PDB file of C-alpha atoms and ligand atoms in Angstrom:
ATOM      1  CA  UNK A   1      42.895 -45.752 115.576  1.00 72.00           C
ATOM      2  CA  UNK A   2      42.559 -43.671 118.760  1.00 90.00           C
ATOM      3  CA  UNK A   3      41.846 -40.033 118.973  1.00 94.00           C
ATOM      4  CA  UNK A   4      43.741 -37.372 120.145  1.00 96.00           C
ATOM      5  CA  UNK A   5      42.894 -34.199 121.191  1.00 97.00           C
ATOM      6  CA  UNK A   6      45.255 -30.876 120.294  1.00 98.00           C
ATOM      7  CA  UNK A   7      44.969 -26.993 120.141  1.00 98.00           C
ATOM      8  CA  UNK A   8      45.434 -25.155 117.260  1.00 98.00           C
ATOM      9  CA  UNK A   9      45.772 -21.631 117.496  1.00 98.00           C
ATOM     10  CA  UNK A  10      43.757 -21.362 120.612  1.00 97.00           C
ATOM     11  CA  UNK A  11      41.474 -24.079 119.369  1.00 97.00           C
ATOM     12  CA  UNK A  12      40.890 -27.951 120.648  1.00 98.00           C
ATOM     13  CA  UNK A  13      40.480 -30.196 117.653  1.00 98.00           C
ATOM     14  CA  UNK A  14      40.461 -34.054 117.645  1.00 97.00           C
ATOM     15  CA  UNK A  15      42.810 -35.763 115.604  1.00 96.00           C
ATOM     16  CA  UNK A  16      43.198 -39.210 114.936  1.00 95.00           C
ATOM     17  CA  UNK A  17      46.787 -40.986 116.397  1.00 93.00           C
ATOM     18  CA  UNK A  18      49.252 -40.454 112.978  1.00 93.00           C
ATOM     19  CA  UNK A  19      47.450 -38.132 111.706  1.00 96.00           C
ATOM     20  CA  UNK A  20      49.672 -35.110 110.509  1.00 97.00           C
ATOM     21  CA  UNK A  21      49.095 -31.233 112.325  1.00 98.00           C
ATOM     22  CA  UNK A  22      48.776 -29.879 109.025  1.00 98.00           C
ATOM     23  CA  UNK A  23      45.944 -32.429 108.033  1.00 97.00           C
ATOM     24  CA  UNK A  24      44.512 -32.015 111.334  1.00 98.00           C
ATOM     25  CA  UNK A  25      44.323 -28.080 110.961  1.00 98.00           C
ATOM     26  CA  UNK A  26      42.878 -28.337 107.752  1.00 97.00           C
ATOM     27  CA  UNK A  27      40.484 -30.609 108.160  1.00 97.00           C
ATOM     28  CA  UNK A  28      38.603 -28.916 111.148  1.00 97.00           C
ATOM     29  CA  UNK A  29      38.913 -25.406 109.266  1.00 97.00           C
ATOM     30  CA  UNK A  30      42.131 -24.388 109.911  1.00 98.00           C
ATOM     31  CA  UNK A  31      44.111 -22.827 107.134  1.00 98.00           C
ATOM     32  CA  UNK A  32      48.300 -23.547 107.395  1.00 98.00           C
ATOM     33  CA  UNK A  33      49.914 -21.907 103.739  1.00 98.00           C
ATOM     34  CA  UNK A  34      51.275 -24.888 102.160  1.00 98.00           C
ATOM     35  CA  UNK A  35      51.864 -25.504  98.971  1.00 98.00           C
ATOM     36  CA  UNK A  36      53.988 -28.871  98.890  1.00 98.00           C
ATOM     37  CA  UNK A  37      51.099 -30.639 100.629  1.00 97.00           C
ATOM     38  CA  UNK A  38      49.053 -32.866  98.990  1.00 96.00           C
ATOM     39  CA  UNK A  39      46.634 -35.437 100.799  1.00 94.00           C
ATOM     40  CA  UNK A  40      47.813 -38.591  99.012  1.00 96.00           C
ATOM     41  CA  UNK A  41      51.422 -37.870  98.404  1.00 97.00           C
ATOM     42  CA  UNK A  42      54.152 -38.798 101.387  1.00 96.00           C
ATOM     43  CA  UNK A  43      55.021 -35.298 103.129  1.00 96.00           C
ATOM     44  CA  UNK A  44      58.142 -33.735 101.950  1.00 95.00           C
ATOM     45  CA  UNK A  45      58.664 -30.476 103.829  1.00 96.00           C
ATOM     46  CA  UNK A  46      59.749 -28.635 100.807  1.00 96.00           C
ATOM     47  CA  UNK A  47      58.269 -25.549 100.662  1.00 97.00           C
ATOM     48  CA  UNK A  48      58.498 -24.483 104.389  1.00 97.00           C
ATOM     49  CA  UNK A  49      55.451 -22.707 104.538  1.00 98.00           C
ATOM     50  CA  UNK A  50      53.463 -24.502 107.032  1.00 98.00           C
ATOM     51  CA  UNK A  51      55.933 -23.804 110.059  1.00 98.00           C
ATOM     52  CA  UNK A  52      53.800 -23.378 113.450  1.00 98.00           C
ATOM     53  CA  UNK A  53      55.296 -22.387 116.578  1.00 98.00           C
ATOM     54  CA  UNK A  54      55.647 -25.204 119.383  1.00 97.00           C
ATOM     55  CA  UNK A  55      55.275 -24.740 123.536  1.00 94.00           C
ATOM     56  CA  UNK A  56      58.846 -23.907 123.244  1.00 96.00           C
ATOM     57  CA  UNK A  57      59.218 -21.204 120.652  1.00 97.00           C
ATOM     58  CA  UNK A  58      60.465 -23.943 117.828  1.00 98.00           C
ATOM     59  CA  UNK A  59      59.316 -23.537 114.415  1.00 98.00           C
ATOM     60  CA  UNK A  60      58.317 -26.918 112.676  1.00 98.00           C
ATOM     61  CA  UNK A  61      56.783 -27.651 109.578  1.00 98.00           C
ATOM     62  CA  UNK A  62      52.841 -28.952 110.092  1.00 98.00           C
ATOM     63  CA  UNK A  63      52.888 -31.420 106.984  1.00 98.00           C
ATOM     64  CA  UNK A  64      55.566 -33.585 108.752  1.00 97.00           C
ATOM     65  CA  UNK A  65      54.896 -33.354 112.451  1.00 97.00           C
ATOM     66  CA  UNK A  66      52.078 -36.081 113.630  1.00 97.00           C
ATOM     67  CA  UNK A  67      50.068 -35.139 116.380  1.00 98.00           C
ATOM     68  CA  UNK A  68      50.572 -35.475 120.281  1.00 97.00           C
ATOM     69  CA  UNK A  69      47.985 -35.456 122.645  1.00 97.00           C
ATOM     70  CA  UNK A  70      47.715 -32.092 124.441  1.00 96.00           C
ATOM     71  CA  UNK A  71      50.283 -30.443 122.094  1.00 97.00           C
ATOM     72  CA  UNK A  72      49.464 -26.939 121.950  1.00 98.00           C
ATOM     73  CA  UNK A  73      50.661 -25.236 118.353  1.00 98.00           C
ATOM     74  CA  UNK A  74      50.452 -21.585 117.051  1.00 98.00           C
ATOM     75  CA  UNK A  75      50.173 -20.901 113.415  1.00 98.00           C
ATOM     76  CA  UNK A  76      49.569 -17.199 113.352  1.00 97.00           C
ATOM     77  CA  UNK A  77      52.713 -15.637 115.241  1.00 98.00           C
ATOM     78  CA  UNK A  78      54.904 -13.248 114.551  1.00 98.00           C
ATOM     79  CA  UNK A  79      57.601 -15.265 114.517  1.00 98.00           C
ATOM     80  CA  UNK A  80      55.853 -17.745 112.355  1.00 98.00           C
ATOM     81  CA  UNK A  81      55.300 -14.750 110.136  1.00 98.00           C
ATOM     82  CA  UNK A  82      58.864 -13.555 109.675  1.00 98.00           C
ATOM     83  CA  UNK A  83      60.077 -16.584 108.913  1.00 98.00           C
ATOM     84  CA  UNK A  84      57.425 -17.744 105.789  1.00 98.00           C
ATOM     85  CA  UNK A  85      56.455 -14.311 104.406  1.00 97.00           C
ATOM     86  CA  UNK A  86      59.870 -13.434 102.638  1.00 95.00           C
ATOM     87  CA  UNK A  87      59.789 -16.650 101.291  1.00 95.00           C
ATOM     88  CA  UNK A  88      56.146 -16.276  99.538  1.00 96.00           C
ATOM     89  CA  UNK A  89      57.366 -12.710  98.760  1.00 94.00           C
ATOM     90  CA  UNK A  90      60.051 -13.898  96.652  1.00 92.00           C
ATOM     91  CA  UNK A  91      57.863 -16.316  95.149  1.00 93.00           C
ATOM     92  CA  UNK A  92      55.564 -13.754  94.414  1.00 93.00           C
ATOM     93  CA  UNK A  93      58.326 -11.435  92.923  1.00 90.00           C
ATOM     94  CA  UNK A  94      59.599 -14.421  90.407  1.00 88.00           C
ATOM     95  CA  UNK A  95      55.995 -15.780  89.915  1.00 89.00           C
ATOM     96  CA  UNK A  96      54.203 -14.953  85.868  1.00 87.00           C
ATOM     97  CA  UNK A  97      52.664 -11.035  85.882  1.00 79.00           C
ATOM     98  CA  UNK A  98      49.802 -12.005  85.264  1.00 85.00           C
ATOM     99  CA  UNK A  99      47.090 -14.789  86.008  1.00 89.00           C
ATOM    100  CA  UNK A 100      45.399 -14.771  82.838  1.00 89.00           C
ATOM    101  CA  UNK A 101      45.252 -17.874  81.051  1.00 88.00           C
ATOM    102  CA  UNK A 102      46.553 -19.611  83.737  1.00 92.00           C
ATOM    103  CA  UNK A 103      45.260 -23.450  84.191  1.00 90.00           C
ATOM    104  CA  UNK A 104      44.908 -22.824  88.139  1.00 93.00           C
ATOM    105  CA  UNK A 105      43.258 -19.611  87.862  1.00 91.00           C
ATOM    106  CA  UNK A 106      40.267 -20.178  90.980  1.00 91.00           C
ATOM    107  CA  UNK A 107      42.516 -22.614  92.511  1.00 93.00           C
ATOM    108  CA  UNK A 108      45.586 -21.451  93.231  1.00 96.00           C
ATOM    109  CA  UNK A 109      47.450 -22.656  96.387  1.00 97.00           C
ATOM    110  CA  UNK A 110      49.897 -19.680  95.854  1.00 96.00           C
ATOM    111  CA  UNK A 111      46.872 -17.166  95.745  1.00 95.00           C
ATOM    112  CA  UNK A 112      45.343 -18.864  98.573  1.00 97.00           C
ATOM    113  CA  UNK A 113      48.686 -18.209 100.576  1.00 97.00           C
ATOM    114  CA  UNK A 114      49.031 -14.803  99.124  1.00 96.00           C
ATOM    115  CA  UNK A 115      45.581 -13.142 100.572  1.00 96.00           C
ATOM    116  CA  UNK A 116      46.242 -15.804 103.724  1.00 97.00           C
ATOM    117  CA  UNK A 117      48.971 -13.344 104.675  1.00 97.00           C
ATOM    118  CA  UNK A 118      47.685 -10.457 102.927  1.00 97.00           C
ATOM    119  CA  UNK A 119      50.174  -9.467 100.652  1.00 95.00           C
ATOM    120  CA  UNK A 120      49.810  -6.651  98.105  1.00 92.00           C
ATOM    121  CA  UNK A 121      51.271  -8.320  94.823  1.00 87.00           C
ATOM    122  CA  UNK A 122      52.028  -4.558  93.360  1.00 86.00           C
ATOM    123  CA  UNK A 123      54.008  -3.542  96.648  1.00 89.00           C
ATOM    124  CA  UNK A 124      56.202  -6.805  95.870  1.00 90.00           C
ATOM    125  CA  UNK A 125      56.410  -6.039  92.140  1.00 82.00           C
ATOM    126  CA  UNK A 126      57.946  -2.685  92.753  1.00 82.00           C
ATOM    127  CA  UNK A 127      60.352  -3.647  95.051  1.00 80.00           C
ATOM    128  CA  UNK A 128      61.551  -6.211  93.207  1.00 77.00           C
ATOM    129  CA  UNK A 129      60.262  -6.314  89.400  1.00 74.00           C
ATOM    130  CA  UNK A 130      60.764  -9.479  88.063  1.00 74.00           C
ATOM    131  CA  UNK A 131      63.243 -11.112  86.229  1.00 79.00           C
ATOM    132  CA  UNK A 132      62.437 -11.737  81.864  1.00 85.00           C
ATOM    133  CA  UNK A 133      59.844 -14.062  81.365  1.00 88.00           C
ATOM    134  CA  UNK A 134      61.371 -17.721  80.600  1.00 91.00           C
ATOM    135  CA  UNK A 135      60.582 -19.684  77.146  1.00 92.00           C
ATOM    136  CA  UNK A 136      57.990 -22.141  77.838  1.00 93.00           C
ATOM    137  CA  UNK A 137      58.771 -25.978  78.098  1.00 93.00           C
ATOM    138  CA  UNK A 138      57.080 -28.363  75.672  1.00 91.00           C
ATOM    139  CA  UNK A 139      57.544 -31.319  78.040  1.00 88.00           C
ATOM    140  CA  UNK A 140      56.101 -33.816  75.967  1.00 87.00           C
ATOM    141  CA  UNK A 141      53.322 -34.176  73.668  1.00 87.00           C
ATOM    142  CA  UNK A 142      50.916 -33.982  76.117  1.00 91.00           C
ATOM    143  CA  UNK A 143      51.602 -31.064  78.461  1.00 93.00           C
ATOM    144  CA  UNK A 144      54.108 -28.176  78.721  1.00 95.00           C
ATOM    145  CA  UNK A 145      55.606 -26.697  81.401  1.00 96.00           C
ATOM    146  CA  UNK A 146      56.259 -22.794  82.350  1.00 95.00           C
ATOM    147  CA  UNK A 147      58.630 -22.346  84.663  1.00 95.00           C
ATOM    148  CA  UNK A 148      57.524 -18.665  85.330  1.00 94.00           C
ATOM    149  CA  UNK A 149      54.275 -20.521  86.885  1.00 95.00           C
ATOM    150  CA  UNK A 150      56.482 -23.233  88.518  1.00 96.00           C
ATOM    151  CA  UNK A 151      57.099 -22.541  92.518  1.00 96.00           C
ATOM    152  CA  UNK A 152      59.182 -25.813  92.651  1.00 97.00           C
ATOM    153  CA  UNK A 153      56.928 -27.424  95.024  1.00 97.00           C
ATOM    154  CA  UNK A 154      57.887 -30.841  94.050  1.00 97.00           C
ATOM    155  CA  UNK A 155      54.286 -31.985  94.017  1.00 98.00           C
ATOM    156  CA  UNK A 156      54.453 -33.420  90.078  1.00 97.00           C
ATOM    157  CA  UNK A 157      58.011 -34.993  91.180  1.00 96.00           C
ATOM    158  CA  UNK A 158      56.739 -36.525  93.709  1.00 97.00           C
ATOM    159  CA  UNK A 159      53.080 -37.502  92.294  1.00 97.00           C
ATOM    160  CA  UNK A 160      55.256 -39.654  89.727  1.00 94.00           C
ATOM    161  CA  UNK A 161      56.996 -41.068  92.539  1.00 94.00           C
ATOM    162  CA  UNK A 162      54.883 -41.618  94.817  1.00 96.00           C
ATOM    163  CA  UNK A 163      51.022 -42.617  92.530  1.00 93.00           C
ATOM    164  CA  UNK A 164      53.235 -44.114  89.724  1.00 87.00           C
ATOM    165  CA  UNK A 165      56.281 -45.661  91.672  1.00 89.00           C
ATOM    166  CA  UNK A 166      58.916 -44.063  88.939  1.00 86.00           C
ATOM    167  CA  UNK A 167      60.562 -41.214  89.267  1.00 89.00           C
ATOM    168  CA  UNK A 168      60.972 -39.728  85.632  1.00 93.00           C
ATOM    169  CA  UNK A 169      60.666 -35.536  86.527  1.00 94.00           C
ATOM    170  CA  UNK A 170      63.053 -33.796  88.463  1.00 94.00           C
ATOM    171  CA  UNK A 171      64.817 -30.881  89.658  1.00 95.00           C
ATOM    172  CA  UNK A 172      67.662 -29.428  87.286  1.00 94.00           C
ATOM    173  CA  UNK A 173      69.643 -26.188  87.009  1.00 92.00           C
ATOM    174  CA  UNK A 174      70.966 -24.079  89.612  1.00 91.00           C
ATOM    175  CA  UNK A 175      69.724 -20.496  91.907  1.00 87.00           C
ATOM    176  CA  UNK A 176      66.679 -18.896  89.600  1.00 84.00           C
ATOM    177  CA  UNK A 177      67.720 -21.211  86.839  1.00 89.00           C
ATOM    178  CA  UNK A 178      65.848 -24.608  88.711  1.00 93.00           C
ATOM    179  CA  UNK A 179      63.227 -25.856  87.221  1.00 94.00           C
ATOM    180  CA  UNK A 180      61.415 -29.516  86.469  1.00 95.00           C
ATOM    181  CA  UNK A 181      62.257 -31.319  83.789  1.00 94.00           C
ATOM    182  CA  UNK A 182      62.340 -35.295  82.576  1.00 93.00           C
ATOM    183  CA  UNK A 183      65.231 -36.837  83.827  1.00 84.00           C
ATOM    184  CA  UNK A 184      65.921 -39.961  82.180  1.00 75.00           C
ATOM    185  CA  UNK A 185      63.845 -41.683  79.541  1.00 79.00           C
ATOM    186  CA  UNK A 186      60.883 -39.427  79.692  1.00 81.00           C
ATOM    187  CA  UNK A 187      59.165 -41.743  76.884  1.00 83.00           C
ATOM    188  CA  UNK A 188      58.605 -44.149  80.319  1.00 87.00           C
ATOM    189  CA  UNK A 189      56.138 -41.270  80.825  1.00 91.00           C
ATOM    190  CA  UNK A 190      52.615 -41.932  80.087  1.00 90.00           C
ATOM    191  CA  UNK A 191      50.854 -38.662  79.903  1.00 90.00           C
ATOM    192  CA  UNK A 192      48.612 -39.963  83.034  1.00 92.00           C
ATOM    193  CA  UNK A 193      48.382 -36.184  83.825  1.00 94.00           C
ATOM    194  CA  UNK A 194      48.100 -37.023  87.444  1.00 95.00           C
ATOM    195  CA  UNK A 195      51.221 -34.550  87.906  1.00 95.00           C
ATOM    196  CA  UNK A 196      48.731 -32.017  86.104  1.00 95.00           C
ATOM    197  CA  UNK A 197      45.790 -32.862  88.405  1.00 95.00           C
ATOM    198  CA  UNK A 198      47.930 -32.020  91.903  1.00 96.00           C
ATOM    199  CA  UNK A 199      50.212 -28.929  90.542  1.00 97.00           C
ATOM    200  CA  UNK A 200      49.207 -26.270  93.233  1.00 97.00           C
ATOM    201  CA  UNK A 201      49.872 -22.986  90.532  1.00 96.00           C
ATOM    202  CA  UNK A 202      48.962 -24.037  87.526  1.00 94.00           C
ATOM    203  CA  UNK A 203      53.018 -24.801  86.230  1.00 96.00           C
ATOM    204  CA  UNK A 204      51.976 -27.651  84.247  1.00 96.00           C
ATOM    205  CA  UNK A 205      49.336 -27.282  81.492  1.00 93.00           C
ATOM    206  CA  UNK A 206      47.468 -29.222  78.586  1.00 93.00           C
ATOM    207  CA  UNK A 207      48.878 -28.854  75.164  1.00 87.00           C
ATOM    208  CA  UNK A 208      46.367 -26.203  73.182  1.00 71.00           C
ATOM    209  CA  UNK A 209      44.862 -28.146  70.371  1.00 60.00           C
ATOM    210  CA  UNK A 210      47.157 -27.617  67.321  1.00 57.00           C
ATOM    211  CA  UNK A 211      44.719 -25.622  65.160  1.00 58.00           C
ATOM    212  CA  UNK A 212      44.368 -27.221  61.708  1.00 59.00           C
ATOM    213  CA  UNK A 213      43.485 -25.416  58.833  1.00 62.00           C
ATOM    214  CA  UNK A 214      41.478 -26.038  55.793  1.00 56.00           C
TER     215      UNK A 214
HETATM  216 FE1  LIG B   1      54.813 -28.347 104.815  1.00 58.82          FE
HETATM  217 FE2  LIG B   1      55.380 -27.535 102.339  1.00 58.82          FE
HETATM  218  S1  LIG B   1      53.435 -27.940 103.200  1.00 58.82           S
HETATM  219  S2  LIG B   1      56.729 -27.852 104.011  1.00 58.82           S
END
């Protein structure tokens, strides 16, 4: 593979030929938000978060756009801004009150992205409080799914497609009522947890012991 050189917010990095921006600008220290991303899943462009502005002014995501020699890319502009930050607001405003007990808690992409672009998490909660707290899904006898966690990423969908080569989870519902669910015969599931491993926020979680009592 040959090597390519690009700038990144003002900075040359090398790249290898195929190699994505977003892996590029990660690799040499470069945070994009993202939250779809995942290094060994096919990129989907689903969240939107990693736009960067081109030469021209255009706004394209970083997870699908493979490098070009000499391209020059801006991930920190204003109009970059404008366009991802009402979209992490609003996940903010519909994301669980509160981190504790939360699987990802440490690791959270949506955290990450959140003090990336410095937003105050009270400031969003009083201009929009958010909505009641959904019931918890009890996926399958292995893990559960909260869908106030879930920022519909796609990553567990597409982890089962993409490690597994099924596609058993998927979006359903409609507006604020979409979340993942099985779709189809969810005993084909495993319980390989891999969708548990990648989840960027923690939406997916480990069954709690059931407590026995003697
Ligand atoms: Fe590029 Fe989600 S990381 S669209």
């Amino acid at each position: 593979m040959s090597k390519v050189t690009i700038n990144i917010d003002g900075k040359e990095v090398q790249a290898e030929s195929g190699q994505t921006v977003l892996d590029t600008a990660l690799a040499n220290g470069i945070y994009i938000p993202h939250l779809c991303h995942h290094p060994e899943l096919k990129p989907r462009g689903v969240c939107r978060l990693c736009l960067m502005e081109m030469a021209d002014g255009e706004l394209i995501t970083a997870c699908r756009m493979p490098v070009i020699a000499g391209m020059v890319v801006k991930t920190k502009t204003k109009k970059v801004d404008k366009a991802i930050r009402p979209t992490v607001e609003l996940l903010i405003a519909y994301h669980h009150d509160t981190c504790r007990g939360c699987p990802a808690i440490g690791k959270c992409e949506l955290q990450t992205v959140m003090s990336h672009l410095k937003i105050d998490r009270k400031r969003v909660r009083r201009l929009r409080p958010p909505p009641a707290k959904k019931p918890l899904d009890k996926m399958n006898s292995s893990f559960d799914y909260d869908p106030n966690r879930c920022v519909l990423c796609g990553v567990c969908i597409n982890t089962c497609e993409d490690i597994h080569g099924v596609s058993l989870l998927y979006y359903v519902g409609r507006g604020h009522e979409t979340k993942v669910a099985f779709y189809g015969d969810e005993k084909k599931c495993e319980s390989c947890l891999e969708c548990l491993a990648r989840c960027p926020v923690g939406g997916l979680m480990l069954k709690k012991p059931v407590e026995v009592r003697h």
